Amino acid sequence: MGGVPDLAQRFPVKAFIDHGSNTETGPRAEELERNYQAVLATGARRLTVKPGDVLPLKDIRVEVVTARGERIPKPLPAGGQRNALCGEEARKAEDLGENGKSIGVVITFGAFRFANLGDLTWNYELDIACPEHFIGPVDLYLTTHHGLDLSGPKAIVHGMRPRVAVMNNGARKGGGRFAWRIVSTSPGLEDLWQLHYSIQGGTEFNVSAERIANLEEQCEGHGLEVKVEKSGAFQVVNLRNGHRKHYPR
């Protein structure tokens, strides 16, 4: 929410999707809410969603699987498998902040499936992975919470068996060694790509430079682009160096 005013100044935003009012309190939370409401007052549409909702987009199915601390009542059609990893990982301290209230979505385009769980934290992820996995296999996974060790248990990540994962980390934010190891050892993973070189990761916990969009902390903000086909095939492009890889169905 904090970046909404700057984002809205850079390009037109016609709609914002959220889970409702901010659940956090205090001066900072109130400031963020005021700024958000000010942007909404300029005419942008607001769509408040709950688990189980499907966003009205043509040719693309966007299913809300988590929102405001709740999850979908039953697994998606591709999910429902008993998860053998449940019980291996202990729950952590309860997260009462906004991260645990994140909207998590599964996006389907033809045969292609993509999971983005926002900043969802550990316990909430376990809730959609155990005792059965509510999401099931995906082609692409955007790491939860920037790859912080507060998120991304094996039960959720390995249970999705992503073909490719993108770690949306910063040079000093996310890209945790523990989280990196879980993602990189996921069964069936063909490649992991990173938004930034992780300083804490060093040489052992970073992918090869060709799959990292930004190598220096003071960067130019290069991105990773994913091009998807209805067949389920897709391509990831590093906009820094033009390196690309095609993943056939």
Coordinates of C-alpha atoms in Angstrom, one line a residue:
M1 CA 0.0 0.0 0.0
G2 CA 2.9 2.4 0.8
G3 CA 3.9 2.6 -2.9
V4 CA 0.5 3.3 -4.3
P5 CA 0.8 7.2 -4.6
D6 CA 4.1 7.0 -6.4
L7 CA 2.8 4.1 -8.6
A8 CA -0.3 6.1 -9.6
Q9 CA 1.9 9.1 -10.6
R10 CA 4.0 7.0 -13.0
F11 CA 1.1 5.5 -15.1
P12 CA -2.7 5.4 -15.0
V13 CA -4.2 2.8 -12.7
K14 CA -7.8 2.1 -13.4
A15 CA -8.5 -0.4 -10.6
F16 CA -7.1 -1.4 -7.3
I17 CA -7.8 -4.8 -5.8
D18 CA -7.6 -5.3 -2.0
H19 CA -8.9 -7.3 0.9
G20 CA -10.6 -4.4 2.6
S21 CA -9.5 -1.8 5.1
N22 CA -6.0 -1.9 6.7
T23 CA -6.0 -4.3 9.6
E24 CA -3.0 -2.6 11.3
T25 CA -3.3 0.4 13.6
G26 CA -1.1 3.3 14.6
P27 CA 0.1 6.6 13.0
R28 CA 1.9 4.9 10.1
A29 CA -1.0 2.6 9.2
E30 CA -3.4 5.6 9.3
E31 CA -1.1 7.6 7.0
L32 CA -1.0 4.7 4.5
E33 CA -4.8 4.4 4.6
R34 CA -5.2 8.2 4.0
N35 CA -2.8 8.1 1.0
Y36 CA -4.6 5.1 -0.5
Q37 CA -8.0 6.7 -0.1
A38 CA -6.7 9.9 -1.7
V39 CA -5.7 7.9 -4.8
L40 CA -9.0 6.1 -4.9
A41 CA -10.8 9.5 -4.8
T42 CA -9.2 10.4 -8.2
G43 CA -11.6 7.9 -9.8
A44 CA -9.8 4.6 -9.7
R45 CA -12.1 1.6 -9.3
R46 CA -11.8 -0.4 -6.1
L47 CA -12.5 -4.1 -6.0
T48 CA -12.4 -5.8 -2.6
V49 CA -12.0 -9.6 -2.9
K50 CA -12.3 -12.7 -0.7
P51 CA -11.0 -16.2 -1.1
G52 CA -12.9 -18.0 -3.8
D53 CA -13.5 -14.9 -5.9
V54 CA -12.5 -15.0 -9.6
L55 CA -11.5 -11.7 -11.2
P56 CA -13.4 -10.7 -14.3
L57 CA -10.6 -10.8 -16.9
K58 CA -11.0 -12.1 -20.5
D59 CA -9.0 -15.2 -21.4
I60 CA -7.3 -15.2 -18.0
R61 CA -8.6 -16.9 -14.9
V62 CA -7.4 -15.2 -11.7
E63 CA -8.5 -17.1 -8.6
V64 CA -8.2 -15.6 -5.2
V65 CA -6.9 -18.3 -2.8
T66 CA -6.1 -16.2 0.3
A67 CA -7.2 -12.8 1.5
R68 CA -7.5 -11.1 4.9
G69 CA -6.1 -14.1 6.8
E70 CA -8.5 -16.6 5.2
R71 CA -8.1 -19.3 2.5
I72 CA -10.4 -20.9 0.0
P73 CA -12.8 -23.4 1.5
K74 CA -11.8 -26.2 -0.7
P75 CA -8.8 -27.0 -3.0
L76 CA -8.7 -25.8 -6.6
P77 CA -9.4 -28.5 -9.2
A78 CA -5.7 -29.0 -9.7
G79 CA -5.1 -29.4 -6.0
G80 CA -6.4 -31.7 -3.3
Q81 CA -3.4 -34.0 -3.1
R82 CA -2.4 -35.3 0.3
N83 CA 0.8 -33.5 1.2
A84 CA 3.5 -35.8 2.6
L85 CA 5.6 -32.8 3.7
C86 CA 3.0 -31.8 6.3
G87 CA 4.3 -32.2 9.8
E88 CA 7.9 -31.8 8.9
E89 CA 7.9 -28.0 9.6
A90 CA 6.8 -26.4 12.8
R91 CA 4.5 -23.4 12.9
K92 CA 6.0 -20.0 13.8
A93 CA 4.9 -17.2 15.9
E94 CA 1.5 -15.9 14.8
D95 CA 1.7 -13.0 12.3
L96 CA -0.9 -10.4 13.2
G97 CA 0.2 -7.8 10.7
E98 CA -0.8 -7.1 7.1
N99 CA 1.6 -9.5 5.5
G100 CA -0.4 -12.5 6.7
K101 CA -3.5 -10.9 5.3
S102 CA -2.1 -10.8 1.7
I103 CA -4.1 -11.6 -1.3
G104 CA -2.8 -14.7 -2.9
V105 CA -3.8 -15.7 -6.4
V106 CA -3.4 -18.5 -8.9
I107 CA -3.5 -17.2 -12.5
T108 CA -4.4 -19.6 -15.3
F109 CA -3.9 -18.9 -19.1
G110 CA -4.8 -21.9 -21.1
A111 CA -2.6 -24.7 -19.8
F112 CA -0.3 -22.3 -17.9
R113 CA -0.6 -21.9 -14.1
F114 CA 1.2 -19.2 -12.1
A115 CA 1.1 -18.8 -8.3
N116 CA 1.6 -15.5 -6.6
L117 CA 0.9 -15.5 -2.8
G118 CA 2.1 -11.9 -2.2
D119 CA 3.7 -11.4 1.2
L120 CA 1.8 -14.3 2.9
T121 CA 3.7 -15.6 5.9
W122 CA 4.7 -19.1 7.0
N123 CA 1.6 -20.3 9.1
Y124 CA -0.9 -19.0 6.5
E125 CA 1.0 -20.9 3.8
L126 CA 0.9 -24.1 5.8
D127 CA -2.8 -23.6 6.1
I128 CA -3.2 -23.9 2.3
A129 CA -0.7 -26.7 2.0
C130 CA -1.8 -29.0 4.7
P131 CA -3.1 -31.6 5.2
E132 CA -3.8 -31.5 1.4
H133 CA -2.4 -29.0 -1.0
F134 CA -5.0 -26.5 -2.0
I135 CA -3.2 -25.2 -5.1
G136 CA -1.4 -28.1 -6.8
P137 CA 1.2 -28.1 -9.5
V138 CA 2.2 -24.8 -11.2
D139 CA 4.4 -23.8 -14.0
L140 CA 5.7 -20.6 -12.5
Y141 CA 6.0 -19.5 -8.9
L142 CA 6.8 -16.0 -7.7
T143 CA 8.5 -16.4 -4.3
T144 CA 6.5 -15.4 -1.4
H145 CA 7.5 -12.3 0.6
H146 CA 10.6 -11.5 -1.5
G147 CA 12.2 -14.8 -0.5
L148 CA 12.3 -13.9 3.2
D149 CA 12.8 -16.7 5.6
L150 CA 9.5 -15.7 7.2
S151 CA 7.7 -17.4 4.3
G152 CA 8.0 -20.2 1.9
P153 CA 7.9 -23.5 3.8
K154 CA 8.6 -26.7 1.9
A155 CA 5.1 -27.8 2.3
I156 CA 3.8 -25.1 0.1
V157 CA 6.7 -24.6 -2.3
H158 CA 7.7 -28.3 -3.0
G159 CA 4.0 -29.2 -3.0
M160 CA 3.4 -26.9 -6.0
R161 CA 6.4 -28.5 -7.9
P162 CA 7.0 -25.3 -10.0
R163 CA 8.9 -25.7 -13.2
V164 CA 10.4 -22.2 -12.8
A165 CA 10.6 -19.8 -9.9
V166 CA 11.3 -16.1 -9.8
M167 CA 12.7 -14.6 -6.6
N168 CA 11.5 -11.0 -6.3
N169 CA 14.2 -10.0 -3.9
G170 CA 16.2 -6.9 -3.4
A171 CA 20.0 -6.7 -2.9
R172 CA 19.4 -6.6 0.9
K173 CA 15.7 -7.6 1.2
G174 CA 14.7 -11.1 0.9
G175 CA 16.8 -13.7 -0.9
G176 CA 17.3 -15.4 2.4
R177 CA 19.6 -18.4 2.4
F178 CA 17.0 -20.6 4.1
A179 CA 14.3 -19.6 1.6
W180 CA 16.6 -19.8 -1.3
R181 CA 17.6 -23.4 -0.4
I182 CA 14.0 -24.5 -0.2
V183 CA 13.1 -23.0 -3.6
S184 CA 16.2 -24.2 -5.3
T185 CA 15.7 -27.8 -4.2
S186 CA 12.0 -28.0 -5.1
P187 CA 11.3 -31.3 -7.0
G188 CA 11.1 -30.8 -10.8
L189 CA 12.5 -27.2 -10.7
E190 CA 14.2 -26.4 -14.0
D191 CA 15.4 -22.9 -13.1
L192 CA 15.4 -20.2 -10.5
W193 CA 15.7 -16.6 -11.6
Q194 CA 16.4 -13.6 -9.3
L195 CA 15.5 -9.9 -9.5
H196 CA 18.7 -8.9 -7.7
Y197 CA 21.9 -10.4 -6.6
S198 CA 21.5 -11.2 -2.9
I199 CA 24.3 -9.7 -0.9
Q200 CA 23.7 -12.0 2.1
G201 CA 23.6 -15.0 -0.3
G202 CA 27.1 -14.7 -1.5
T203 CA 28.5 -17.0 -4.1
E204 CA 26.7 -20.1 -2.7
F205 CA 23.1 -18.8 -2.5
N206 CA 22.7 -16.9 -5.8
V207 CA 22.0 -18.2 -9.3
S208 CA 24.3 -17.6 -12.2
A209 CA 24.6 -14.0 -13.3
E210 CA 22.8 -14.6 -16.6
R211 CA 19.6 -15.2 -14.6
I212 CA 19.9 -12.2 -12.3
A213 CA 18.3 -9.0 -13.5
N214 CA 20.4 -6.6 -11.3
L215 CA 23.9 -7.5 -10.2
E216 CA 24.7 -4.3 -8.3
E217 CA 22.9 -2.8 -5.3
Q218 CA 22.9 0.6 -7.0
C219 CA 21.1 -0.7 -10.1
E220 CA 19.0 0.6 -13.0
G221 CA 16.0 -1.4 -12.0
H222 CA 16.1 -4.0 -14.8
G223 CA 13.3 -6.6 -14.8
L224 CA 12.5 -10.1 -15.7
E225 CA 9.8 -10.6 -18.4
V226 CA 7.7 -13.7 -18.8
K227 CA 6.0 -14.5 -22.1
V228 CA 3.3 -17.1 -21.9
E229 CA 1.5 -19.2 -24.5
K230 CA -1.9 -20.9 -24.0
S231 CA -0.2 -24.2 -24.7
G232 CA 1.5 -23.8 -21.3
A233 CA 4.9 -23.1 -22.9
F234 CA 6.6 -19.9 -21.7
Q235 CA 9.8 -17.9 -21.9
V236 CA 11.7 -15.9 -19.3
V237 CA 13.7 -12.9 -20.5
N238 CA 16.4 -11.0 -18.5
L239 CA 15.9 -7.4 -19.6
R240 CA 19.4 -6.5 -18.4
N241 CA 21.3 -8.7 -20.8
G242 CA 18.8 -10.2 -23.1
H243 CA 19.4 -13.7 -21.8
R244 CA 16.3 -15.8 -22.3
K245 CA 15.1 -19.3 -22.0
H246 CA 12.1 -21.1 -23.5
Y247 CA 10.3 -23.7 -21.4
P248 CA 8.3 -26.0 -23.8
R249 CA 5.1 -27.8 -22.7

